[in-house]
mmCIF file of C-alpha atoms in Angstrom:
data_model
loop_
_atom_site.group_PDB
_atom_site.id
_atom_site.type_symbol
_atom_site.label_atom_id
_atom_site.label_comp_id
_atom_site.label_asym_id
_atom_site.label_seq_id
_atom_site.Cartn_x
_atom_site.Cartn_y
_atom_site.Cartn_z
ATOM 1 C CA MET A 287 33.098 32.443 -16.098
ATOM 2 C CA ASN A 288 29.450 32.022 -17.070
ATOM 3 C CA ASN A 289 30.002 28.325 -17.730
ATOM 4 C CA PHE A 290 31.622 27.957 -14.319
ATOM 5 C CA LEU A 291 28.652 29.641 -12.630
ATOM 6 C CA GLN A 292 26.222 27.435 -14.541
ATOM 7 C CA VAL A 293 28.094 24.301 -13.460
ATOM 8 C CA ASN A 294 28.062 25.504 -9.861
ATOM 9 C CA GLU A 295 24.346 26.234 -10.033
ATOM 10 C CA THR A 296 23.634 22.801 -11.521
ATOM 11 C CA THR A 297 25.751 21.104 -8.853
ATOM 12 C CA ARG A 298 24.052 23.080 -6.104
ATOM 13 C CA LYS A 299 20.597 22.176 -7.459
ATOM 14 C CA ARG A 300 21.427 18.474 -7.686
ATOM 15 C CA PHE A 301 22.799 18.478 -4.149
ATOM 16 C CA SER A 302 19.674 20.284 -2.934
ATOM 17 C CA ASP A 303 17.480 17.686 -4.675
ATOM 18 C CA PHE A 304 19.522 14.897 -3.109
ATOM 19 C CA LEU A 305 19.054 16.307 0.396
ATOM 20 C CA PHE A 306 15.331 16.791 -0.220
ATOM 21 C CA ILE A 307 14.977 13.181 -1.419
ATOM 22 C CA LEU A 308 16.730 11.958 1.730
ATOM 23 C CA TRP A 309 14.427 14.049 3.910
ATOM 24 C CA ALA A 310 11.087 13.578 2.157
ATOM 25 C CA GLY A 311 11.678 10.079 0.777
ATOM 26 C CA GLY A 312 13.131 8.741 4.007
ATOM 27 C CA ALA A 313 10.308 10.178 6.102
ATOM 28 C CA ALA A 314 7.667 8.800 3.717
ATOM 29 C CA LEU A 315 9.276 5.357 3.541
ATOM 30 C CA PHE A 316 9.689 4.883 7.273
ATOM 31 C CA SER A 317 6.376 6.495 8.219
ATOM 32 C CA TYR A 318 4.295 4.075 6.143
ATOM 33 C CA SER A 319 6.464 1.176 7.275
ATOM 34 C CA LEU A 320 5.434 2.074 10.810
ATOM 35 C CA VAL A 321 1.780 2.263 9.740
ATOM 36 C CA TYR A 322 2.158 -1.390 8.755
ATOM 37 C CA ALA A 323 3.660 -2.091 12.172
ATOM 38 C CA LEU A 324 0.397 -0.845 13.646
ATOM 39 C CA ARG A 325 -1.811 -2.601 11.126
ATOM 40 C CA LYS A 326 -0.334 -5.900 9.922
ATOM 41 C CA PRO A 327 1.480 -7.854 12.696
ATOM 42 C CA PHE A 328 -1.683 -9.881 13.395
ATOM 43 C CA THR A 329 -1.186 -11.622 10.024
ATOM 44 C CA ALA A 330 1.707 -13.585 11.594
ATOM 45 C CA ALA A 331 -0.755 -15.283 13.972
ATOM 46 C CA SER A 332 -2.901 -18.273 13.026
ATOM 47 C CA PHE A 333 -5.478 -18.034 15.884
ATOM 48 C CA GLU A 334 -5.975 -21.793 15.659
ATOM 49 C CA ASN A 335 -7.472 -22.078 19.154
ATOM 50 C CA ALA A 336 -10.043 -19.315 18.640
ATOM 51 C CA GLU A 337 -13.233 -19.202 16.631
ATOM 52 C CA PHE A 338 -16.076 -16.824 15.894
ATOM 53 C CA PHE A 339 -19.400 -18.704 16.000
ATOM 54 C CA ASP A 340 -17.882 -21.718 14.196
ATOM 55 C CA LEU A 341 -16.152 -19.509 11.621
ATOM 56 C CA ASP A 342 -12.381 -19.308 11.015
ATOM 57 C CA TYR A 343 -11.280 -16.675 13.532
ATOM 58 C CA LYS A 344 -8.463 -15.300 11.412
ATOM 59 C CA VAL A 345 -10.779 -14.862 8.442
ATOM 60 C CA VAL A 346 -13.237 -12.975 10.645
ATOM 61 C CA VAL A 347 -10.485 -10.777 12.131
ATOM 62 C CA THR A 348 -9.136 -10.017 8.656
ATOM 63 C CA ILE A 349 -12.588 -9.193 7.287
ATOM 64 C CA SER A 350 -13.250 -7.001 10.327
ATOM 65 C CA GLN A 351 -10.112 -4.935 9.777
ATOM 66 C CA ILE A 352 -10.704 -4.664 6.034
ATOM 67 C CA LEU A 353 -14.298 -3.542 6.628
ATOM 68 C CA GLY A 354 -12.906 -0.788 8.837
ATOM 69 C CA CYS A 355 -10.559 0.175 6.005
ATOM 70 C CA VAL A 356 -13.431 0.119 3.488
ATOM 71 C CA ILE A 357 -15.509 2.533 5.543
ATOM 72 C CA SER A 358 -12.447 4.705 6.192
ATOM 73 C CA LYS A 359 -11.647 4.879 2.483
ATOM 74 C CA PHE A 360 -15.257 5.625 1.564
ATOM 75 C CA ILE A 361 -15.139 8.585 3.931
ATOM 76 C CA GLY A 362 -11.676 9.394 2.570
ATOM 77 C CA ILE A 363 -12.939 9.842 -1.014
ATOM 78 C CA LYS A 364 -14.341 13.156 0.142
ATOM 79 C CA LEU A 365 -12.056 13.773 3.125
ATOM 80 C CA ILE A 366 -8.694 13.333 1.349
ATOM 81 C CA SER A 367 -9.754 15.398 -1.654
ATOM 82 C CA GLU A 368 -10.677 18.290 0.659
ATOM 83 C CA LEU A 369 -7.962 17.920 3.331
ATOM 84 C CA GLN A 370 -5.983 21.131 3.773
ATOM 85 C CA HIS A 371 -2.209 21.105 4.288
ATOM 86 C CA GLU A 372 -2.400 22.417 7.848
ATOM 87 C CA GLU A 373 -4.772 19.595 8.879
ATOM 88 C CA ARG A 374 -2.590 16.688 7.741
ATOM 89 C CA PHE A 375 -0.460 16.218 10.867
ATOM 90 C CA LYS A 376 -3.522 16.453 13.118
ATOM 91 C CA PHE A 377 -5.062 13.691 11.017
ATOM 92 C CA ILE A 378 -1.967 11.496 11.437
ATOM 93 C CA LEU A 379 -1.857 12.119 15.201
ATOM 94 C CA THR A 380 -5.507 11.202 15.695
ATOM 95 C CA SER A 381 -5.265 8.125 13.454
ATOM 96 C CA VAL A 382 -2.249 6.499 15.096
ATOM 97 C CA LEU A 383 -3.449 7.109 18.663
ATOM 98 C CA LEU A 384 -6.799 5.555 17.814
ATOM 99 C CA ALA A 385 -5.042 2.623 16.109
ATOM 100 C CA GLU A 386 -2.879 1.800 19.131
ATOM 101 C CA ALA A 387 -5.891 2.094 21.441
ATOM 102 C CA SER A 388 -7.714 -0.438 19.258
ATOM 103 C CA LEU A 389 -4.785 -2.885 19.472
ATOM 104 C CA ILE A 390 -4.772 -2.597 23.261
ATOM 105 C CA LEU A 391 -8.485 -3.388 23.225
ATOM 106 C CA PHE A 392 -7.734 -6.391 20.989
ATOM 107 C CA GLY A 393 -5.534 -7.758 23.772
ATOM 108 C CA LEU A 394 -7.830 -6.769 26.650
ATOM 109 C CA LEU A 395 -11.132 -8.057 25.294
ATOM 110 C CA SER A 396 -11.879 -11.749 25.149
ATOM 111 C CA THR A 397 -12.881 -13.593 21.993
ATOM 112 C CA PRO A 398 -15.046 -13.111 20.042
ATOM 113 C CA PHE A 399 -15.639 -9.546 21.250
ATOM 114 C CA ASN A 400 -12.134 -8.344 20.357
ATOM 115 C CA VAL A 401 -13.011 -8.690 16.677
ATOM 116 C CA ALA A 402 -14.603 -5.239 17.004
ATOM 117 C CA ALA A 403 -11.217 -3.819 18.064
ATOM 118 C CA MET A 404 -9.674 -4.918 14.766
ATOM 119 C CA PHE A 405 -12.482 -3.146 12.913
ATOM 120 C CA LEU A 406 -11.516 0.030 14.777
ATOM 121 C CA SER A 407 -7.879 -0.531 13.748
ATOM 122 C CA GLY A 408 -8.813 -0.599 10.061
ATOM 123 C CA LEU A 409 -11.090 2.411 10.441
ATOM 124 C CA SER A 410 -8.326 4.519 11.999
ATOM 125 C CA LEU A 411 -5.567 3.681 9.484
ATOM 126 C CA GLY A 412 -7.474 3.360 6.199
ATOM 127 C CA CYS A 413 -6.564 6.803 4.854
ATOM 128 C CA MET A 414 -2.948 7.023 6.007
ATOM 129 C CA TRP A 415 -1.480 6.191 2.585
ATOM 130 C CA GLY A 416 -3.346 9.032 0.902
ATOM 131 C CA VAL A 417 -2.367 11.514 3.610
ATOM 132 C CA ILE A 418 1.331 10.579 3.518
ATOM 133 C CA PHE A 419 1.360 10.689 -0.294
ATOM 134 C CA SER A 420 -0.130 14.187 -0.224
ATOM 135 C CA PHE A 421 3.124 15.503 1.268
ATOM 136 C CA ILE A 422 5.260 14.290 -1.655
ATOM 137 C CA GLU A 423 3.058 14.536 -4.771
ATOM 138 C CA GLY A 424 3.315 17.134 -7.519
ATOM 139 C CA ARG A 425 7.119 17.564 -7.388
ATOM 140 C CA ARG A 426 9.874 17.088 -9.976
ATOM 141 C CA VAL A 427 11.275 14.209 -7.911
ATOM 142 C CA THR A 428 7.904 12.660 -6.997
ATOM 143 C CA ASP A 429 8.737 9.517 -9.006
ATOM 144 C CA ILE A 430 11.669 8.809 -6.688
ATOM 145 C CA LEU A 431 9.764 9.840 -3.554
ATOM 146 C CA ALA A 432 6.749 7.741 -4.548
ATOM 147 C CA SER A 433 9.061 4.792 -5.238
ATOM 148 C CA LEU A 434 10.468 5.057 -1.722
ATOM 149 C CA LEU A 435 6.977 5.306 -0.249
ATOM 150 C CA GLY A 436 5.767 2.412 -2.380
ATOM 151 C CA VAL A 437 8.540 0.010 -1.486
ATOM 152 C CA SER A 438 7.824 0.688 2.182
ATOM 153 C CA MET A 439 4.674 -1.358 1.647
ATOM 154 C CA VAL A 440 6.707 -4.249 0.264
ATOM 155 C CA ILE A 441 9.403 -4.415 2.897
ATOM 156 C CA SER A 442 7.150 -3.547 5.827
ATOM 157 C CA SER A 443 4.650 -6.276 4.983
ATOM 158 C CA GLY A 444 7.268 -8.988 5.386
ATOM 159 C CA THR A 445 8.896 -7.214 8.316
ATOM 160 C CA ALA A 446 5.566 -6.957 10.172
ATOM 161 C CA LYS A 447 5.056 -10.727 9.822
ATOM 162 C CA SER A 448 8.633 -11.456 10.848
ATOM 163 C CA ALA A 449 8.388 -9.146 13.865
ATOM 164 C CA GLY A 450 5.097 -10.760 14.850
ATOM 165 C CA LEU A 451 6.582 -14.273 14.669
ATOM 166 C CA TYR A 452 9.660 -13.152 16.617
ATOM 167 C CA VAL A 453 7.609 -11.564 19.412
ATOM 168 C CA MET A 454 5.433 -14.674 19.740
ATOM 169 C CA ASN A 455 8.183 -17.295 19.368
ATOM 170 C CA HIS A 456 11.059 -15.655 21.257
ATOM 171 C CA LEU A 457 9.458 -13.143 23.617
ATOM 172 C CA HIS A 458 6.515 -15.505 24.264
ATOM 173 C CA VAL A 459 3.889 -12.780 23.915
ATOM 174 C CA SER A 460 0.399 -14.069 23.104
ATOM 175 C CA GLU A 461 -0.956 -13.643 19.588
ATOM 176 C CA PHE A 462 -3.602 -11.263 20.968
ATOM 177 C CA TRP A 463 -1.143 -8.903 22.734
ATOM 178 C CA MET A 464 1.602 -9.111 20.111
ATOM 179 C CA PRO A 465 0.056 -6.414 17.809
ATOM 180 C CA ALA A 466 -0.253 -3.931 20.694
ATOM 181 C CA LEU A 467 3.388 -4.436 21.734
ATOM 182 C CA ILE A 468 4.716 -3.845 18.215
ATOM 183 C CA GLY A 469 2.363 -0.886 17.784
ATOM 184 C CA ALA A 470 3.588 0.705 21.023
ATOM 185 C CA VAL A 471 7.143 0.704 19.670
ATOM 186 C CA ALA A 472 6.044 2.107 16.298
ATOM 187 C CA LEU A 473 3.726 4.875 17.525
ATOM 188 C CA PRO A 474 6.201 7.534 18.823
ATOM 189 C CA LEU A 475 8.491 7.029 15.822
ATOM 190 C CA LEU A 476 5.561 7.445 13.445
ATOM 191 C CA LEU A 477 4.520 10.693 15.094
ATOM 192 C CA LEU A 478 8.079 12.023 14.791
ATOM 193 C CA LEU A 479 8.191 11.175 11.086
ATOM 194 C CA GLY A 480 4.751 12.704 10.568
ATOM 195 C CA TRP A 481 6.076 15.933 12.049
ATOM 196 C CA ALA A 482 9.083 15.755 9.682
ATOM 197 C CA LEU A 483 6.762 15.351 6.664
ATOM 198 C CA ASN A 484 4.692 18.277 7.837
ATOM 199 C CA ARG A 485 7.820 20.478 7.769
ATOM 200 C CA LEU A 486 8.502 19.817 4.067
ATOM 201 C CA PRO A 487 8.552 22.942 1.876
ATOM 202 C CA LYS A 488 5.699 23.358 -0.583
ATOM 203 C CA PRO A 489 6.250 22.532 -4.304
ATOM 204 C CA THR A 490 8.223 25.167 -6.197
ATOM 205 C CA GLN A 491 7.128 26.939 -9.369
ATOM 206 C CA GLU A 492 9.352 24.555 -11.326
ATOM 207 C CA ASP A 493 7.573 21.607 -9.701
ATOM 208 C CA ILE A 494 4.184 23.056 -10.596
ATOM 209 C CA ALA A 495 5.221 23.718 -14.197
ATOM 210 C CA MET A 496 6.283 20.089 -14.653
ATOM 211 C CA LYS A 497 3.661 18.231 -12.595
ATOM 212 C CA SER A 498 0.786 20.767 -12.309
ATOM 213 C CA GLU A 499 -0.481 22.291 -9.092
ATOM 214 C CA ARG A 500 -2.126 20.010 -6.542
ATOM 215 C CA GLU A 501 -5.006 21.464 -4.617
ATOM 216 C CA ALA A 502 -7.632 20.536 -2.081
ATOM 217 C CA LEU A 503 -11.089 20.447 -3.613
ATOM 218 C CA ASN A 504 -14.476 21.221 -2.166
ATOM 219 C CA GLY A 505 -18.091 20.381 -2.768
ATOM 220 C CA ARG A 506 -18.710 18.848 -6.179
ATOM 221 C CA GLN A 507 -15.232 19.512 -7.581
ATOM 222 C CA TRP A 508 -13.897 16.069 -6.634
ATOM 223 C CA ARG A 509 -16.551 14.422 -8.822
ATOM 224 C CA GLU A 510 -15.346 16.157 -11.999
ATOM 225 C CA PRO A 511 -12.501 13.702 -12.861
ATOM 226 C CA PHE A 512 -15.019 10.836 -12.852
ATOM 227 C CA LYS A 513 -17.267 12.606 -15.323
ATOM 228 C CA SER A 514 -14.416 13.464 -17.685
ATOM 229 C CA TYR A 515 -12.502 10.151 -17.604
ATOM 230 C CA MET A 516 -15.116 7.597 -16.535
ATOM 231 C CA PRO A 517 -14.511 4.879 -19.244
ATOM 232 C CA PHE A 518 -10.744 4.915 -18.698
ATOM 233 C CA LEU A 519 -10.981 5.090 -14.907
ATOM 234 C CA SER A 520 -13.572 2.282 -14.844
ATOM 235 C CA MET A 521 -11.130 -0.110 -16.528
ATOM 236 C CA LEU A 522 -8.390 0.900 -14.109
ATOM 237 C CA PHE A 523 -10.645 0.421 -11.095
ATOM 238 C CA VAL A 524 -11.737 -3.065 -12.204
ATOM 239 C CA ALA A 525 -8.117 -4.083 -12.818
ATOM 240 C CA ASN A 526 -7.115 -2.704 -9.440
ATOM 241 C CA ILE A 527 -9.862 -4.701 -7.678
ATOM 242 C CA ALA A 528 -8.360 -7.938 -8.997
ATOM 243 C CA ILE A 529 -4.862 -6.889 -7.935
ATOM 244 C CA VAL A 530 -5.909 -5.761 -4.446
ATOM 245 C CA VAL A 531 -7.861 -8.984 -3.787
ATOM 246 C CA LEU A 532 -4.896 -11.084 -4.821
ATOM 247 C CA ARG A 533 -2.460 -9.037 -2.760
ATOM 248 C CA ASP A 534 -4.651 -9.036 0.364
ATOM 249 C CA ILE A 535 -5.139 -12.797 0.363
ATOM 250 C CA LYS A 536 -1.435 -13.402 -0.246
ATOM 251 C CA GLU A 537 -0.355 -10.978 2.486
ATOM 252 C CA ASP A 538 -2.924 -11.777 5.159
ATOM 253 C CA PHE A 539 -2.970 -15.560 4.779
ATOM 254 C CA LEU A 540 0.553 -16.350 3.614
ATOM 255 C CA VAL A 541 1.306 -18.391 6.742
ATOM 256 C CA ASN A 542 -1.756 -20.497 5.834
ATOM 257 C CA ILE A 543 -0.850 -20.784 2.140
ATOM 258 C CA ILE A 544 2.717 -22.106 2.538
ATOM 259 C CA ASP A 545 4.432 -23.921 5.399
ATOM 260 C CA VAL A 546 6.967 -21.541 6.942
ATOM 261 C CA SER A 547 7.661 -23.545 10.097
ATOM 262 C CA SER A 548 11.033 -24.773 8.833
ATOM 263 C CA TYR A 549 12.266 -21.287 7.869
ATOM 264 C CA SER A 550 13.622 -18.376 9.856
ATOM 265 C CA PRO A 551 10.933 -15.936 11.067
ATOM 266 C CA TRP A 552 12.853 -13.239 9.171
ATOM 267 C CA LEU A 553 12.415 -15.007 5.809
ATOM 268 C CA PHE A 554 9.590 -12.652 4.814
ATOM 269 C CA ALA A 555 11.689 -9.584 5.547
ATOM 270 C CA GLN A 556 14.662 -10.963 3.580
ATOM 271 C CA ILE A 557 12.618 -11.775 0.479
ATOM 272 C CA ASP A 558 10.726 -8.497 0.565
ATOM 273 C CA SER A 559 13.988 -6.574 0.959
ATOM 274 C CA ILE A 560 15.254 -7.979 -2.353
ATOM 275 C CA VAL A 561 11.908 -7.249 -4.035
ATOM 276 C CA THR A 562 12.093 -3.735 -2.603
ATOM 277 C CA LEU A 563 15.486 -3.013 -4.157
ATOM 278 C CA ILE A 564 14.358 -4.269 -7.580
ATOM 279 C CA ILE A 565 11.164 -2.188 -7.598
ATOM 280 C CA LEU A 566 12.974 0.855 -6.258
ATOM 281 C CA GLY A 567 15.487 0.618 -9.105
ATOM 282 C CA ILE A 568 12.765 0.266 -11.762
ATOM 283 C CA PHE A 569 10.581 3.060 -10.443
ATOM 284 C CA GLY A 570 13.543 5.306 -9.711
ATOM 285 C CA LEU A 571 14.453 5.343 -13.407
ATOM 286 C CA MET A 572 11.092 6.964 -14.183
ATOM 287 C CA VAL A 573 12.393 10.298 -12.883
ATOM 288 C CA PHE A 574 14.446 10.623 -16.080
ATOM 289 C CA MET A 575 11.301 10.409 -18.233
ATOM 290 C CA LYS A 576 9.990 13.961 -18.495
ATOM 291 C CA ASP A 577 7.155 13.266 -20.945
ATOM 292 C CA ASN A 578 4.136 12.288 -18.834
ATOM 293 C CA LEU A 579 2.296 10.493 -21.653
ATOM 294 C CA LYS A 580 5.325 8.314 -22.442
ATOM 295 C CA ALA A 581 5.698 7.610 -18.738
ATOM 296 C CA LEU A 582 2.092 6.377 -18.576
ATOM 297 C CA SER A 583 2.795 4.041 -21.516
ATOM 298 C CA VAL A 584 5.836 2.569 -19.770
ATOM 299 C CA LEU A 585 3.814 2.051 -16.604
ATOM 300 C CA PHE A 586 1.188 0.115 -18.573
ATOM 301 C CA ILE A 587 3.959 -2.108 -19.931
ATOM 302 C CA LEU A 588 5.142 -2.769 -16.362
ATOM 303 C CA ILE A 589 1.637 -3.786 -15.310
ATOM 304 C CA ILE A 590 1.171 -6.135 -18.283
ATOM 305 C CA SER A 591 4.634 -7.674 -17.832
ATOM 306 C CA GLY A 592 4.009 -8.381 -14.160
ATOM 307 C CA MET A 593 0.704 -10.096 -14.839
ATOM 308 C CA VAL A 594 2.070 -12.126 -17.781
ATOM 309 C CA LEU A 595 4.872 -13.480 -15.596
ATOM 310 C CA MET A 596 2.355 -14.314 -12.883
ATOM 311 C CA ALA A 597 0.208 -16.138 -15.460
ATOM 312 C CA VAL A 598 3.188 -18.217 -16.599
ATOM 313 C CA ILE A 599 3.949 -19.197 -13.009
ATOM 314 C CA SER A 600 0.265 -19.883 -12.282
ATOM 315 C CA PHE A 601 -0.191 -22.328 -15.152
ATOM 316 C CA GLY A 602 3.272 -23.889 -14.973
ATOM 317 C CA GLN A 603 3.948 -24.138 -11.251
ATOM 318 C CA GLU A 604 4.309 -27.920 -11.202
ATOM 319 C CA GLN A 605 6.537 -27.994 -14.283
ATOM 320 C CA PHE A 606 8.919 -25.386 -12.835
ATOM 321 C CA ARG A 607 9.067 -27.225 -9.476
ATOM 322 C CA LEU A 608 9.642 -24.021 -7.581
ATOM 323 C CA SER A 609 10.671 -24.057 -3.952
ATOM 324 C CA PRO A 610 8.453 -22.103 -1.505
ATOM 325 C CA VAL A 611 11.136 -19.399 -1.321
ATOM 326 C CA ALA A 612 11.383 -18.983 -5.113
ATOM 327 C CA TRP A 613 7.595 -19.077 -5.444
ATOM 328 C CA LEU A 614 7.170 -16.406 -2.777
ATOM 329 C CA PHE A 615 9.808 -14.182 -4.370
ATOM 330 C CA ILE A 616 8.192 -14.284 -7.830
ATOM 331 C CA GLN A 617 4.699 -13.757 -6.405
ATOM 332 C CA SER A 618 5.828 -10.763 -4.360
ATOM 333 C CA LEU A 619 7.734 -9.196 -7.258
ATOM 334 C CA CYS A 620 4.908 -9.553 -9.797
ATOM 335 C CA LEU A 621 2.176 -8.463 -7.415
ATOM 336 C CA TYR A 622 3.951 -5.436 -6.040
ATOM 337 C CA ILE A 623 5.214 -4.124 -9.366
ATOM 338 C CA THR A 624 1.614 -4.144 -10.586
ATOM 339 C CA TYR A 625 0.002 -2.944 -7.356
ATOM 340 C CA LEU A 626 2.499 -0.199 -6.607
ATOM 341 C CA THR A 627 2.343 1.168 -10.146
ATOM 342 C CA PHE A 628 -1.248 2.172 -9.380
ATOM 343 C CA GLN A 629 -0.504 3.188 -5.801
ATOM 344 C CA THR A 630 2.426 5.487 -6.524
ATOM 345 C CA ILE A 631 3.569 6.868 -9.866
ATOM 346 C CA PHE A 632 0.616 6.210 -12.164
ATOM 347 C CA PHE A 633 -1.922 8.720 -10.860
ATOM 348 C CA ASP A 634 0.708 11.371 -10.214
ATOM 349 C CA ARG A 635 1.642 11.167 -13.897
ATOM 350 C CA PHE A 636 -2.028 10.907 -14.898
ATOM 351 C CA ILE A 637 -2.889 14.180 -13.157
ATOM 352 C CA ALA A 638 0.190 15.890 -14.616
ATOM 353 C CA CYS A 639 -0.474 14.617 -18.148
ATOM 354 C CA PHE A 640 -4.108 15.785 -18.356
ATOM 355 C CA LYS A 641 -3.811 18.781 -15.978
ATOM 356 C CA ILE A 642 -6.530 17.450 -13.702
ATOM 357 C CA ARG A 643 -7.584 19.450 -10.664
ATOM 358 C CA GLY A 644 -7.214 17.517 -7.421
ATOM 359 C CA ASN A 645 -4.670 15.261 -5.748
ATOM 360 C CA VAL A 646 -3.324 11.724 -5.968
ATOM 361 C CA GLY A 647 -4.711 10.736 -2.583
ATOM 362 C CA PHE A 648 -8.259 11.103 -3.928
ATOM 363 C CA PHE A 649 -7.632 8.532 -6.704
ATOM 364 C CA ILE A 650 -5.733 6.130 -4.451
ATOM 365 C CA VAL A 651 -8.394 6.148 -1.741
ATOM 366 C CA THR A 652 -11.083 5.492 -4.376
ATOM 367 C CA THR A 653 -9.235 2.530 -5.924
ATOM 368 C CA ASP A 654 -8.481 1.092 -2.482
ATOM 369 C CA PHE A 655 -12.106 1.447 -1.404
ATOM 370 C CA LEU A 656 -13.258 -0.622 -4.385
ATOM 371 C CA GLY A 657 -10.395 -3.094 -4.014
ATOM 372 C CA TYR A 658 -11.076 -3.785 -0.344
ATOM 373 C CA ILE A 659 -14.765 -4.338 -1.071
ATOM 374 C CA GLY A 660 -13.625 -7.008 -3.526
ATOM 375 C CA THR A 661 -11.469 -8.646 -0.845
ATOM 376 C CA VAL A 662 -14.342 -8.729 1.659
ATOM 377 C CA VAL A 663 -16.701 -10.265 -0.915
ATOM 378 C CA VAL A 664 -14.174 -12.969 -1.851
ATOM 379 C CA LEU A 665 -13.417 -13.886 1.791
ATOM 380 C CA VAL A 666 -17.100 -13.983 2.729
ATOM 381 C CA LEU A 667 -17.875 -16.247 -0.241
ATOM 382 C CA LYS A 668 -14.964 -18.504 0.688
ATOM 383 C CA GLU A 669 -16.010 -18.779 4.324
ATOM 384 C CA PHE A 670 -19.698 -19.444 3.682
ATOM 385 C CA CYS A 671 -19.528 -21.427 0.424
ATOM 386 C CA ASN A 672 -16.426 -23.576 0.944
ATOM 387 C CA PRO A 673 -14.823 -22.926 4.351
ATOM 388 C CA ASP A 674 -12.706 -26.094 4.309
ATOM 389 C CA ILE A 675 -10.927 -25.427 1.015
ATOM 390 C CA ASN A 676 -7.146 -25.526 1.282
ATOM 391 C CA TRP A 677 -5.685 -21.994 1.390
ATOM 392 C CA ALA A 678 -2.992 -22.827 -1.187
ATOM 393 C CA LEU A 679 -5.630 -24.115 -3.622
ATOM 394 C CA PHE A 680 -7.905 -21.157 -2.892
ATOM 395 C CA TYR A 681 -5.097 -18.689 -3.590
ATOM 396 C CA MET A 682 -4.222 -20.466 -6.844
ATOM 397 C CA ILE A 683 -7.869 -20.256 -8.004
ATOM 398 C CA ILE A 684 -8.111 -16.537 -7.150
ATOM 399 C CA ARG A 685 -4.768 -15.900 -8.828
ATOM 400 C CA MET A 686 -5.826 -17.569 -12.080
ATOM 401 C CA MET A 687 -9.173 -15.725 -12.096
ATOM 402 C CA SER A 688 -7.414 -12.397 -11.471
ATOM 403 C CA VAL A 689 -4.908 -12.956 -14.275
ATOM 404 C CA ASP A 690 -7.730 -13.925 -16.691
ATOM 405 C CA LEU A 691 -9.687 -10.787 -15.760
ATOM 406 C CA LEU A 692 -6.653 -8.536 -16.231
ATOM 407 C CA ASN A 693 -5.870 -10.118 -19.580
ATOM 408 C CA ILE A 694 -9.437 -9.412 -20.738
ATOM 409 C CA ILE A 695 -9.189 -5.770 -19.661
#
């Protein structure tokens, strides 16, 4: 009889976990996908007929949005660490309304003045990842939930480009109004999912025992992790800068790096969907690893493996004679395995392993802040030092430099 009751209790618990994963993981996945729908459709445009005081208009627009993100994340280092649970949905509501307003301004204002609207877009959405992650961190099933949130970035990046190309090519919407149209569709759905995340129950005592309690900090408390783990965190931050720079250039200028005119506009979404399933499977297996220190070791192996494969492709691209589709698939897989390891599971396990006070959003916002500064510096140097360099060659140079830097670290 006791065995029967234990089996029933185990079954009930697993079913409860499954329902929670569907609720929390689904809401997290789709909510950040919709954030990308507000933020990234402009990357599908080339803006060939526009310029900003003789500078490449798309480079200027990209830098403008990233600068907004940089300032947002700098503010977020303090804001996210101190954000209380009851303030999260208000933050999401304010952010997405401001983002859509900025996209409308991008369509209304003439060039080059609408560049300022894209800065406002980055400023409004820069902290959304940290806020969404704060709903799902510190739980027994966070590895699975974080995997679902992480792969949203992979699939939504390609989907945003594909949707942008579709709206311009088939609905004949201008490249300046296209982001606002896609954002208008995404906004109400994002608010609904934000409300669903806000209704999630708080972590249980079992969650806290396994992953440690997550808490909002105040005053000088958020500086304490830096003092205690500065050498280790410094190496991670430098590595993350290289990864973020590489990812940003690949994502924002992919239509300039490879010729996609002969492919379906939904090619990006198809490739990223396959990459999504692979990463989801790999990260999902981490939930079975209870030891946090061993989990951190496995995550380091994932990072190294991704960069080694990228190095092989970088130095042997001509010998392998890869098609654009195969090249894009390998680049996306290697980059996102490495990038999302930092953005999802790593810091959740890091906090749990060393019982650090604080939350994952604080670490993620800090690494993103530094990474986006790196992207801005690289794009500014490119535009002012060698503006006519081919984008494919420029990406290859940055990729090789990033791999060398990561290998040194």
